[in-house]
Tab-separated table of C-alpha atoms in Angstrom:
chain	number	residue	atom	x	y	z
N	231	MET	CA	121.498	10.073	41.267
N	232	PRO	CA	119.951	12.809	39.048
N	233	ILE	CA	119.433	10.666	35.953
N	234	SER	CA	115.903	10.224	34.716
N	235	GLN	CA	116.277	10.835	30.985
N	236	THR	CA	115.267	7.802	28.947
N	237	ASP	CA	118.023	8.219	26.350
N	238	GLN	CA	120.827	8.261	28.938
N	239	LEU	CA	119.492	5.179	30.692
N	240	PHE	CA	118.961	3.418	27.362
N	241	THR	CA	122.511	4.257	26.197
N	242	LEU	CA	123.964	2.949	29.462
N	243	ILE	CA	122.090	-0.359	29.147
N	244	LYS	CA	123.182	-0.794	25.521
N	245	SER	CA	126.806	-0.226	26.543
N	246	LEU	CA	126.763	-3.185	28.955
N	247	SER	CA	128.596	-6.363	28.023
N	248	LYS	CA	126.929	-9.769	28.433
N	249	SER	CA	128.830	-10.412	31.666
N	250	GLU	CA	127.864	-6.988	33.037
N	251	LYS	CA	124.200	-7.646	32.262
N	252	ARG	CA	124.409	-11.045	33.918
N	253	ASN	CA	126.045	-9.568	37.012
N	254	PHE	CA	123.433	-6.849	37.227
N	255	THR	CA	120.592	-9.363	37.010
N	256	ILE	CA	122.130	-11.460	39.810
N	257	TYR	CA	122.733	-8.339	41.907
N	258	ALA	CA	119.230	-6.939	41.317
N	259	LYS	CA	117.468	-10.164	42.237
N	260	ARG	CA	119.100	-10.073	45.657
N	261	ILE	CA	117.074	-6.964	46.447
N	262	GLN	CA	113.762	-8.298	47.675
N	263	SER	CA	111.263	-5.455	47.300
N	264	SER	CA	108.250	-4.639	45.192
N	265	GLU	CA	110.144	-1.745	43.627
N	266	SER	CA	112.983	-4.061	42.568
N	267	LEU	CA	110.534	-6.108	40.508
N	268	TYR	CA	109.582	-2.983	38.568
N	269	PHE	CA	113.119	-1.804	37.781
N	270	ILE	CA	114.136	-5.342	36.695
N	271	GLN	CA	111.134	-5.354	34.351
N	272	LEU	CA	112.197	-1.952	33.029
N	273	PHE	CA	115.780	-3.153	32.540
N	274	GLU	CA	114.722	-6.290	30.656
N	275	PHE	CA	112.306	-4.313	28.478
N	276	LEU	CA	114.886	-1.641	27.527
N	277	ASP	CA	117.530	-4.287	26.865
N	278	LYS	CA	115.349	-5.829	24.135
N	279	GLN	CA	114.528	-2.540	22.356
N	280	LYS	CA	116.437	-0.921	19.485
N	281	THR	CA	114.878	2.498	20.001
N	282	VAL	CA	112.799	3.688	22.915
N	283	ASN	CA	110.778	6.540	24.395
N	284	ASP	CA	108.492	6.965	27.409
N	285	LYS	CA	105.319	6.179	25.460
N	286	LEU	CA	106.792	2.877	24.275
N	287	ILE	CA	107.846	1.985	27.841
N	288	LEU	CA	104.393	2.696	29.289
N	289	ALA	CA	102.725	0.739	26.492
N	290	GLY	CA	105.068	-2.241	26.998
N	291	LEU	CA	104.953	-2.268	30.805
N	292	SER	CA	101.323	-1.865	31.841
N	293	ASP	CA	102.080	-2.310	35.572
N	294	ILE	CA	104.150	0.881	35.631
N	295	LYS	CA	102.287	4.169	35.978
N	296	LYS	CA	103.395	7.367	34.275
N	297	SER	CA	103.896	9.040	37.666
N	298	GLN	CA	106.327	6.264	38.687
N	299	LEU	CA	108.464	6.235	35.562
N	300	SER	CA	110.857	9.107	36.309
N	301	ASN	CA	111.816	7.776	39.759
N	302	LEU	CA	112.013	4.238	38.435
N	303	LYS	CA	114.461	5.217	35.687
N	304	ARG	CA	116.575	7.101	38.208
N	305	HIS	CA	116.570	4.108	40.543
N	306	LEU	CA	117.481	1.684	37.749
N	307	TYR	CA	120.359	3.900	36.621
N	308	LYS	CA	121.689	4.028	40.186
N	309	GLN	CA	121.467	0.246	40.652
N	310	ILE	CA	123.256	-0.409	37.366
N	311	MET	CA	126.079	1.913	38.432
N	312	ILE	CA	126.364	0.184	41.818
N	313	SER	CA	126.540	-3.175	40.040
N	314	LEU	CA	129.219	-1.887	37.647
N	315	ARG	CA	131.235	-0.488	40.533
N	316	MET	CA	131.227	-3.888	42.227
N	317	ILE	CA	132.615	-5.482	39.045
N	318	HIS	CA	135.185	-2.843	38.187
N	319	ILE	CA	136.578	-2.391	41.672
N	320	GLN	CA	138.696	-5.498	41.080
N	321	ARG	CA	140.054	-4.068	37.831
N	322	ASN	CA	140.548	-0.431	38.803
N	323	SER	CA	142.905	0.336	41.666
N	324	SER	CA	141.678	3.937	41.998
N	325	ILE	CA	138.159	2.671	42.774
N	326	GLN	CA	139.688	0.340	45.375
N	327	VAL	CA	141.542	3.211	47.035
N	328	ARG	CA	138.358	5.285	47.227
N	329	GLU	CA	136.427	2.335	48.632
N	330	TYR	CA	139.003	1.820	51.377
N	331	TYR	CA	138.768	5.537	52.182
N	332	ASP	CA	134.959	5.304	52.360
N	333	TYR	CA	135.221	2.306	54.696
N	334	ALA	CA	137.707	4.166	56.876
N	335	LYS	CA	135.395	7.173	57.155
N	336	ILE	CA	132.467	4.940	58.131
N	337	LEU	CA	134.510	3.097	60.768
N	338	TYR	CA	135.813	6.361	62.177
N	339	GLY	CA	132.280	7.674	62.429
N	340	LYS	CA	131.419	4.610	64.518
N	341	GLY	CA	134.286	5.343	66.912
N	342	LEU	CA	136.437	2.470	65.612
N	343	TYR	CA	139.392	4.738	64.880
N	344	LEU	CA	142.082	2.026	65.155
N	345	GLN	CA	140.292	-0.081	62.527
N	346	SER	CA	139.839	3.062	60.480
N	347	LEU	CA	143.551	3.845	60.727
N	348	LYS	CA	144.449	0.319	59.618
N	349	ILE	CA	142.322	0.604	56.457
N	350	VAL	CA	143.651	4.107	55.693
N	351	LYS	CA	147.197	2.715	55.776
N	352	LYS	CA	146.131	-0.053	53.390
N	353	ALA	CA	144.624	2.539	51.047
N	354	GLN	CA	147.768	4.660	51.386
N	355	ASP	CA	150.020	1.780	50.314
N	356	LEU	CA	147.832	1.077	47.283
N	357	ALA	CA	147.722	4.754	46.293
N	358	LYS	CA	151.500	5.046	46.655
N	359	LYS	CA	152.088	1.914	44.580
N	360	ASN	CA	149.970	3.280	41.714
N	361	GLY	CA	151.165	6.882	41.890
N	362	TYR	CA	147.856	8.421	42.980
N	363	ASN	CA	149.462	11.401	44.668
N	364	ILE	CA	146.343	13.512	45.032
N	365	MET	CA	144.425	10.641	46.628
N	366	LEU	CA	147.491	9.850	48.732
N	367	LEU	CA	147.532	13.369	50.152
N	368	THR	CA	143.829	13.044	51.054
N	369	LEU	CA	144.594	9.804	52.921
N	370	ILE	CA	147.570	11.355	54.715
N	371	GLU	CA	145.421	14.266	55.841
N	372	PHE	CA	142.814	11.853	57.188
N	373	ARG	CA	145.504	9.917	59.065
N	374	LYS	CA	146.750	13.182	60.537
N	375	LEU	CA	143.230	13.942	61.719
N	376	ILE	CA	143.014	10.573	63.489
N	377	GLU	CA	146.482	10.887	65.016
N	378	SER	CA	145.744	14.415	66.276
N	379	ARG	CA	142.470	13.512	67.966
N	380	HIS	CA	143.190	10.081	69.435
N	381	ILE	CA	145.910	8.126	71.224
N	382	THR	CA	146.849	5.566	68.584
N	383	ARG	CA	150.052	4.276	70.212
N	384	THR	CA	151.987	4.962	67.005
N	385	GLY	CA	154.184	7.518	68.753
N	386	ALA	CA	155.759	10.844	67.788
N	387	PHE	CA	157.788	9.208	65.029
N	388	ALA	CA	154.653	8.429	63.049
N	389	ASN	CA	153.460	12.020	63.427
N	390	ASN	CA	156.774	13.400	62.121
N	391	GLU	CA	156.698	10.902	59.284
N	392	LEU	CA	153.187	12.010	58.328
N	393	THR	CA	154.037	15.709	58.328
N	394	ASP	CA	157.209	15.165	56.266
N	395	LEU	CA	155.305	12.949	53.842
N	396	ALA	CA	152.515	15.515	53.542
N	397	ASP	CA	155.020	18.304	52.813
N	398	THR	CA	156.674	16.168	50.133
N	399	LYS	CA	153.361	15.262	48.531
N	400	VAL	CA	152.215	18.875	48.522
N	401	ASP	CA	155.353	19.843	46.565
N	402	GLN	CA	154.929	16.915	44.185
N	403	ILE	CA	151.265	17.671	43.618
N	404	ALA	CA	152.016	21.353	43.018
N	405	MET	CA	154.477	20.361	40.287
N	406	LEU	CA	152.031	17.771	38.938
N	407	VAL	CA	149.328	20.428	38.604
N	408	LYS	CA	151.691	22.917	36.934
N	409	LEU	CA	152.805	20.350	34.351
N	410	SER	CA	149.233	19.170	33.841
N	411	ASN	CA	148.242	22.794	33.228
N	412	LEU	CA	151.103	23.203	30.758
N	413	ARG	CA	149.988	20.137	28.814
N	414	LEU	CA	146.410	21.396	28.694
N	415	MET	CA	147.387	24.941	27.714
N	416	ILE	CA	149.738	23.917	24.908
N	417	HIS	CA	147.088	21.537	23.574
N	418	GLY	CA	144.639	24.440	23.734
N	419	GLU	CA	147.009	26.509	21.608
N	420	TYR	CA	146.934	23.807	18.942
N	421	ILE	CA	143.134	23.694	19.008
N	422	LYS	CA	143.008	27.482	18.710
N	423	TYR	CA	145.760	28.142	16.148
N	424	GLY	CA	146.822	24.790	14.673
N	425	HIS	CA	150.359	24.334	13.331
N	426	ILE	CA	152.736	27.256	12.888
N	427	ARG	CA	152.486	29.109	9.573
N	428	ASP	CA	155.432	31.503	9.704
N	429	LEU	CA	158.365	32.700	11.812
N	430	LYS	CA	156.121	34.964	13.867
N	431	SER	CA	153.858	32.121	14.981
N	432	PHE	CA	156.974	29.980	15.625
N	433	LYS	CA	158.392	32.546	18.035
N	434	ARG	CA	155.031	33.122	19.688
N	435	ILE	CA	154.413	29.478	20.574
N	436	LYS	CA	158.009	28.954	21.784
N	437	LYS	CA	157.723	31.966	24.084
N	438	TYR	CA	154.298	30.858	25.312
N	439	PHE	CA	155.659	27.423	26.215
N	440	ASN	CA	158.800	28.683	27.960
N	441	ASP	CA	156.820	31.281	29.930
N	442	HIS	CA	154.590	28.543	31.383
N	443	LEU	CA	157.237	25.839	31.879
N	444	PRO	CA	157.915	25.477	35.634
N	445	LYS	CA	161.392	24.963	37.060
N	446	PHE	CA	162.121	21.391	38.099
N	447	LYS	CA	164.691	18.612	38.255
N	448	GLU	CA	163.562	15.866	35.915
N	449	GLU	CA	164.980	13.115	38.137
N	450	ASP	CA	162.727	14.314	40.994
N	451	LEU	CA	159.526	13.969	38.985
N	452	GLY	CA	157.090	11.108	39.554
N	453	PHE	CA	155.508	9.033	36.816
N	454	MET	CA	152.497	11.253	36.109
N	455	SER	CA	154.549	14.462	36.271
N	456	LYS	CA	156.982	13.018	33.733
N	457	SER	CA	154.149	11.911	31.488
N	458	TYR	CA	152.626	15.427	31.584
N	459	LEU	CA	156.028	16.946	30.830
N	460	TYR	CA	156.697	14.704	27.838
N	461	GLN	CA	153.144	15.141	26.544
N	462	SER	CA	153.651	18.915	26.706
N	463	TYR	CA	156.831	18.646	24.652
N	464	VAL	CA	155.119	16.338	22.157
N	465	TRP	CA	152.427	18.963	21.594
N	466	LEU	CA	154.980	21.787	21.377
N	467	TYR	CA	157.033	20.053	18.706
N	468	TYR	CA	153.915	18.826	16.924
N	469	ILE	CA	152.698	22.423	16.627
N	470	LEU	CA	156.173	23.502	15.453
N	471	LEU	CA	156.182	20.732	12.808
N	472	ASP	CA	159.437	19.544	14.394
N	473	PHE	CA	158.739	15.842	14.135
N	474	GLU	CA	162.250	14.685	15.024
N	475	ASN	CA	162.030	16.234	18.491
N	476	CYS	CA	158.372	15.224	18.693
N	477	TYR	CA	159.460	11.626	18.101
N	478	ASP	CA	162.096	11.839	20.857
N	479	ALA	CA	159.595	13.303	23.356
N	480	ALA	CA	157.057	10.579	22.538
N	481	ILE	CA	159.764	7.916	23.094
N	482	LYS	CA	160.411	9.393	26.560
N	483	TRP	CA	156.670	9.333	27.230
N	484	VAL	CA	156.396	5.618	26.407
N	485	ASN	CA	159.602	4.767	28.276
N	486	ALA	CA	158.261	6.531	31.391
N	487	CYS	CA	155.230	4.247	31.213
N	488	LYS	CA	157.416	1.169	30.776
N	489	ALA	CA	159.443	2.182	33.848
N	490	PHE	CA	156.227	2.294	35.908
N	491	PRO	CA	154.397	-0.948	34.968
N	492	SER	CA	151.455	-0.392	37.329
N	493	GLY	CA	150.858	2.848	35.444
N	494	ILE	CA	150.279	0.851	32.252
N	495	ASP	CA	147.733	-1.363	33.998
N	496	ARG	CA	146.086	1.682	35.521
N	497	ASP	CA	145.939	3.729	32.311
N	498	PRO	CA	146.666	1.715	29.138
N	499	ASP	CA	145.127	4.556	27.112
N	500	LEU	CA	147.985	6.878	28.126
N	501	PHE	CA	150.512	4.237	27.068
N	502	MET	CA	148.868	3.667	23.678
N	503	ARG	CA	148.539	7.408	23.109
N	504	GLY	CA	152.301	7.722	23.532
N	505	TYR	CA	152.793	5.040	20.887
N	506	HIS	CA	150.382	6.896	18.619
N	507	TYR	CA	152.592	9.980	18.666
N	508	ILE	CA	155.732	7.920	18.116
N	509	LEU	CA	154.063	6.452	15.023
N	510	THR	CA	152.723	9.829	13.886
N	511	SER	CA	156.174	11.420	14.187
N	512	ALA	CA	157.970	8.509	12.524
N	513	TYR	CA	155.415	8.616	9.701
N	514	ASN	CA	155.840	12.358	9.214
N	515	ASN	CA	159.631	11.900	9.213
N	516	GLY	CA	159.363	9.117	6.622
N	517	ASP	CA	161.178	6.842	9.100
N	518	VAL	CA	159.952	3.477	7.820
N	519	GLU	CA	162.215	1.325	10.011
N	520	ASN	CA	161.224	2.842	13.361
N	521	PHE	CA	157.605	3.167	12.281
N	522	ASN	CA	157.397	-0.577	11.651
N	523	LEU	CA	159.265	-1.323	14.896
N	524	TYR	CA	156.844	0.615	17.114
N	525	LEU	CA	153.765	-0.435	15.159
N	526	ASP	CA	154.745	-4.014	15.915
N	527	GLU	CA	155.140	-3.126	19.625
N	528	ILE	CA	151.691	-1.556	19.965
N	529	GLU	CA	150.131	-4.428	17.988
N	530	LYS	CA	151.647	-6.912	20.467
N	531	PHE	CA	150.547	-4.833	23.454
N	532	ARG	CA	147.010	-4.641	22.112
N	533	LYS	CA	146.847	-8.383	21.491
N	534	ARG	CA	148.209	-9.195	24.946
N	535	TYR	CA	145.930	-6.903	26.958
N	536	TYR	CA	142.809	-6.689	24.779
N	537	ASN	CA	140.689	-8.971	26.986
N	538	LYS	CA	141.462	-6.729	29.965
N	539	PHE	CA	140.561	-3.500	28.145
N	540	ASN	CA	137.390	-1.617	28.974
N	541	MET	CA	135.306	-0.312	26.064
N	542	ASN	CA	137.122	3.017	25.967
N	543	SER	CA	140.516	1.291	25.727
N	544	LYS	CA	139.237	-1.037	22.993
N	545	ILE	CA	138.098	1.956	20.939
N	546	ILE	CA	141.384	3.802	21.473
N	547	SER	CA	143.394	0.699	20.574
N	548	PHE	CA	141.326	0.350	17.405
N	549	MET	CA	141.917	3.973	16.383
N	550	TYR	CA	145.660	4.016	16.997
N	551	VAL	CA	146.448	0.554	15.619
N	552	HIS	CA	144.296	0.961	12.507
N	553	HIS	CA	145.711	4.442	11.865
N	554	GLY	CA	149.145	2.878	12.108
N	555	ARG	CA	148.263	0.057	9.739
N	556	LEU	CA	146.963	2.456	7.084
N	557	ASN	CA	149.955	4.788	7.454
N	558	LYS	CA	152.267	1.806	6.994
N	559	TYR	CA	150.878	1.298	3.490
N	560	PHE	CA	151.092	5.023	2.720
N	561	LEU	CA	154.786	4.989	3.677
N	562	SER	CA	155.607	1.918	1.575
N	563	GLY	CA	153.306	2.782	-1.325
N	564	ASP	CA	151.640	-0.637	-1.099
N	565	PHE	CA	148.176	0.722	-1.801
N	566	LYS	CA	146.890	-2.569	-3.194
N	567	GLU	CA	147.628	-4.374	0.081
N	568	GLY	CA	146.211	-1.396	1.967
N	569	VAL	CA	142.891	-1.595	0.153
N	570	GLN	CA	142.589	-5.246	1.162
N	571	VAL	CA	142.588	-4.349	4.899
N	572	LEU	CA	140.052	-1.520	4.547
N	573	PRO	CA	136.960	-3.738	5.071
N	574	ARG	CA	138.209	-4.609	8.583
N	575	THR	CA	138.690	-0.926	9.389
N	576	VAL	CA	135.268	0.025	8.045
N	577	LYS	CA	133.682	-2.812	10.020
N	578	ARG	CA	135.233	-1.473	13.232
N	579	ILE	CA	134.167	2.097	12.413
N	580	ASN	CA	130.575	0.894	12.051
N	581	ARG	CA	130.815	-1.121	15.275
N	582	TYR	CA	132.006	1.884	17.285
N	583	ARG	CA	130.155	4.581	15.336
N	584	THR	CA	127.968	5.677	18.260
N	585	LYS	CA	131.062	6.015	20.461
N	586	LEU	CA	133.362	7.756	17.955
N	587	ASP	CA	133.144	11.504	17.495
N	588	ASP	CA	132.589	12.852	13.977
N	589	HIS	CA	136.120	14.252	13.806
N	590	ARG	CA	137.750	10.846	14.166
N	591	ILE	CA	135.395	9.268	11.642
N	592	LEU	CA	136.269	11.964	9.086
N	593	VAL	CA	139.988	11.283	9.520
N	594	PHE	CA	139.390	7.600	8.796
N	595	TYR	CA	137.269	8.424	5.743
N	596	PHE	CA	140.009	10.708	4.446
N	597	LYS	CA	142.661	8.002	4.848
N	598	ILE	CA	140.394	5.435	3.194
N	599	ALA	CA	139.765	7.812	0.279
N	600	TRP	CA	143.515	8.360	-0.143
N	601	MET	CA	144.189	4.601	-0.035
N	602	TYR	CA	141.712	3.993	-2.855
N	603	PHE	CA	143.212	6.905	-4.793
N	604	GLY	CA	146.709	5.440	-4.486
N	605	ASN	CA	145.341	2.136	-5.758
N	606	GLN	CA	143.903	3.874	-8.840
N	607	GLN	CA	140.301	3.459	-7.656
N	608	ALA	CA	139.269	7.080	-7.993
N	609	ASP	CA	135.583	6.172	-8.078
N	610	MET	CA	135.815	4.733	-4.545
N	611	THR	CA	137.836	7.777	-3.516
N	612	ILE	CA	134.944	10.023	-4.509
N	613	GLN	CA	132.465	7.855	-2.569
N	614	TYR	CA	134.388	8.396	0.669
N	615	LEU	CA	135.109	12.049	-0.054
N	616	ASN	CA	131.369	12.610	-0.391
N	617	LYS	CA	130.955	11.244	3.142
N	618	ILE	CA	133.277	14.048	4.280
N	619	THR	CA	132.061	16.974	2.177
N	620	ASN	CA	128.388	16.221	2.832
N	621	GLN	CA	128.863	16.817	6.570
N	622	HIS	CA	127.207	20.039	7.701
N	623	ILE	CA	128.616	20.372	11.190
N	624	GLU	CA	130.159	23.765	11.879
N	625	ASN	CA	133.971	23.831	12.265
N	626	LEU	CA	134.208	20.087	11.657
N	627	ARG	CA	137.865	19.539	10.726
N	628	SER	CA	138.137	22.362	8.226
N	629	ASP	CA	141.625	21.102	7.333
N	630	ILE	CA	140.267	17.694	6.283
N	631	GLN	CA	137.425	19.434	4.451
N	632	GLY	CA	139.925	21.542	2.511
N	633	TYR	CA	142.276	18.736	1.466
N	634	SER	CA	139.309	16.510	0.637
N	635	ARG	CA	138.251	18.985	-2.026
N	636	LEU	CA	141.699	19.015	-3.599
N	637	LEU	CA	141.664	15.211	-3.626
N	638	PHE	CA	138.186	15.435	-5.157
N	639	LEU	CA	139.668	17.410	-8.088
N	640	MET	CA	142.542	14.934	-8.443
N	641	ALA	CA	140.140	11.960	-8.444
N	642	HIS	CA	137.964	13.448	-11.190
N	643	TYR	CA	141.106	14.143	-13.202
N	644	ASP	CA	142.206	10.498	-12.857
N	645	LEU	CA	138.743	9.365	-13.953
N	646	GLU	CA	139.222	11.589	-17.027
N	647	ASN	CA	136.080	13.555	-16.229
N	648	TYR	CA	137.484	16.510	-18.139
N	649	ASP	CA	134.027	17.701	-19.206
N	650	ILE	CA	132.996	18.437	-15.594
N	651	LEU	CA	136.422	19.498	-14.303
N	652	GLU	CA	135.605	23.212	-14.639
N	653	TYR	CA	132.384	22.774	-12.645
N	654	VAL	CA	134.197	20.822	-9.922
N	655	TYR	CA	137.004	23.401	-9.837
N	656	LYS	CA	134.542	26.276	-9.345
N	657	ARG	CA	132.886	24.438	-6.443
N	658	VAL	CA	136.272	23.873	-4.806
N	659	LYS	CA	137.262	27.478	-5.446
N	660	ARG	CA	134.075	28.708	-3.741
N	661	PHE	CA	134.937	26.624	-0.690
N	662	TYR	CA	138.451	28.056	-0.535
N	663	ALA	CA	137.123	31.598	-0.844
N	664	ASN	CA	135.818	31.176	2.715
N	665	TYR	CA	138.719	29.039	3.905
N	666	GLN	CA	141.053	30.842	6.287
N	667	GLU	CA	143.986	28.414	6.282
N	668	LYS	CA	144.857	28.362	2.588
N	669	ASN	CA	148.608	27.826	2.100
N	670	ASN	CA	151.010	28.060	-0.815
N	671	VAL	CA	150.770	24.363	-1.663
N	672	GLN	CA	146.984	24.571	-1.925
N	673	GLU	CA	147.326	27.736	-4.023
N	674	SER	CA	149.724	25.980	-6.413
N	675	VAL	CA	147.427	22.966	-6.849
N	676	LEU	CA	144.401	25.192	-7.459
N	677	LYS	CA	146.391	27.289	-9.944
N	678	PHE	CA	147.389	24.107	-11.786
N	679	PHE	CA	143.786	22.990	-12.236
N	680	ARG	CA	142.708	26.444	-13.324
N	681	SER	CA	145.461	26.449	-15.980
N	682	ILE	CA	144.521	23.104	-17.593
N	683	ILE	CA	140.709	23.355	-17.601
N	684	ASN	CA	140.436	24.551	-21.200
N	685	LEU	CA	143.621	23.019	-22.539
N	686	PRO	CA	143.889	19.897	-24.698
N	687	ILE	CA	145.194	16.853	-22.818
N	688	SER	CA	148.412	16.884	-24.832
N	689	GLU	CA	149.409	20.181	-23.165
N	690	HIS	CA	148.823	19.049	-19.583
N	691	GLN	CA	152.325	17.619	-19.225
N	692	ASP	CA	153.988	21.037	-19.302
N	693	HIS	CA	151.750	22.255	-16.479
N	694	PHE	CA	152.425	19.129	-14.426
N	695	LYS	CA	156.151	19.901	-14.731
N	696	ILE	CA	155.574	23.495	-13.581
N	697	LEU	CA	153.573	22.234	-10.586
N	698	ASP	CA	156.322	19.689	-9.801
N	699	GLU	CA	158.936	22.469	-9.687
N	700	GLU	CA	156.750	24.606	-7.417
N	701	LEU	CA	156.085	21.697	-5.038
N	702	SER	CA	159.795	20.846	-4.900
N	703	LYS	CA	160.594	24.373	-3.716
N	704	LEU	CA	157.737	24.443	-1.223
N	705	LYS	CA	158.705	21.061	0.248
N	706	ASP	CA	161.939	22.580	1.558
N	707	ASP	CA	160.036	25.395	3.295
N	708	PRO	CA	159.784	24.506	7.033
N	709	PHE	CA	156.435	26.303	7.219
N	710	GLU	CA	154.915	24.355	4.319
N	711	LYS	CA	155.315	20.844	5.728
N	712	ARG	CA	151.704	20.432	6.747
N	713	PRO	CA	149.970	19.986	3.343
N	714	PHE	CA	152.446	17.269	2.328
N	715	LEU	CA	151.443	15.313	5.451
N	716	TYR	CA	147.829	15.195	4.261
N	717	LEU	CA	148.369	14.382	0.592
N	718	ASN	CA	151.430	13.121	-1.254
N	719	PHE	CA	151.040	15.673	-4.048
N	720	PRO	CA	154.589	15.118	-5.419
N	721	ALA	CA	154.020	11.360	-5.906
N	722	TRP	CA	150.816	12.021	-7.876
N	723	VAL	CA	152.402	14.756	-10.023
N	724	GLN	CA	155.580	12.784	-10.756
N	725	GLY	CA	153.447	9.757	-11.614
N	726	LYS	CA	151.708	11.821	-14.290
N	727	ILE	CA	154.989	13.149	-15.639
N	728	LYS	CA	156.703	9.743	-15.737
N	729	ASN	CA	153.548	7.782	-16.606
N	730	LYS	CA	153.967	5.588	-13.516
N	731	THR	CA	151.678	4.603	-10.652
N	732	MET	CA	152.034	6.305	-7.280
N	733	THR	CA	153.123	2.931	-5.874
N	734	LYS	CA	156.130	2.822	-8.220
N	735	ILE	CA	157.022	6.462	-7.520
N	736	ILE	CA	156.942	6.004	-3.718
N	737	LYS	CA	158.931	2.758	-3.867
N	738	GLU	CA	161.574	4.451	-6.040
N	739	GLN	CA	161.749	7.320	-3.521
N	740	ASN	CA	162.166	4.871	-0.650
N	741	ILE	CA	165.026	3.081	-2.464
N	742	ALA	CA	166.697	6.442	-3.137
N	743	VAL	CA	166.513	7.332	0.574
N	744	ILE	CA	168.097	3.998	1.576
């Protein structure tokens, strides 16, 4: 295994749970060799360190020579992975299928082709049960090889069955790949262009999707093909800002998982991701009832399966559930209650910081800043906005960066920092001068702040009313939905006009909708 870098080995060791470390120690001590003593020493030394480099290792382990270290690290990494594979084979059916296939190949190589065939069939049944079509085709092809070269006493019927099954799987896999490609390509369009901005971009993305959508009968699709199809539609409608259809596609995605229970066990992340887009769509539609219904479902799922989750699933469950919890308070306007749950979210962010990418952390910081703002704690809002605007990573969520600066202006206004408002406005304006995605809502908010900078406070009300009228018109524009999903500008503006908190404004709006 070509791993000899200290940092990669160190990161792997630090990712191990207590039970995984215990299992590795038991496994390693079974290997009776002089070399095993060295890599166990290296493992125990690295496990105790907070930071490490080669000089520290050589100073701490005097028996190990510099010339030995590279091979020793590589050997330790390999042994840890073997130990992990032995543990996870019982939890991951795909690893089991591959192990059976490996055993079958070894037995065949020893001339024990009937034993090999028996294990291949066992692997085939497991792959079929869990919907591993690509692995299933590999197993079928290996069975065909055995049947074609040896007298297995299975008869011509088995050969015909294998060829028919192979033909079917080839067609299914071809469709699976096409739909997987579609999902990846439409997601790539979002990464490249983001949401639609006008009728031209609307038509372009619709045409792009339809041109790449293969012909199929939905009832003939397997579990993974259906999941790829529904994920593709989720991304299409998400890009189009059509959250009603996005919601429906996400429901189909989750229902496909429910109809294939072993798929949930195999890939709980896919299941939770479907819930995430149901919640995102319901939130963007302002559908409080269904949002709460599906948030409760994913909360229950997380609680039930958490002890079975691997680290990746635990992190994903944290992100989606905590996003949902925060959005619940944004929908209801209960910012005070929302602020009370923030410490738990921040604690989890810090726990998983090394495993979360910067983009996801920024999204959390933005939501936390908005929660404090809604609770009239503008000083805390600014603290979290600074965590966002002080990032200097190129192309790091420019959308979040842009809306953070508008919220920065709003927070200083709420703190009555009128004496520095012009300075803050100029800084924000400089940012937007280089910002390519500026929309009409952002323009209106910036124009509002420019208009009040040198005015007495008593004249601000008239300009708030002008901004309220502009936002009301823009809110009905299908291509201006996006900025209202980031910041509830209308609730803030109407709060200033009516001298009410954002909580009261949002609750009044919710009552009016009911």
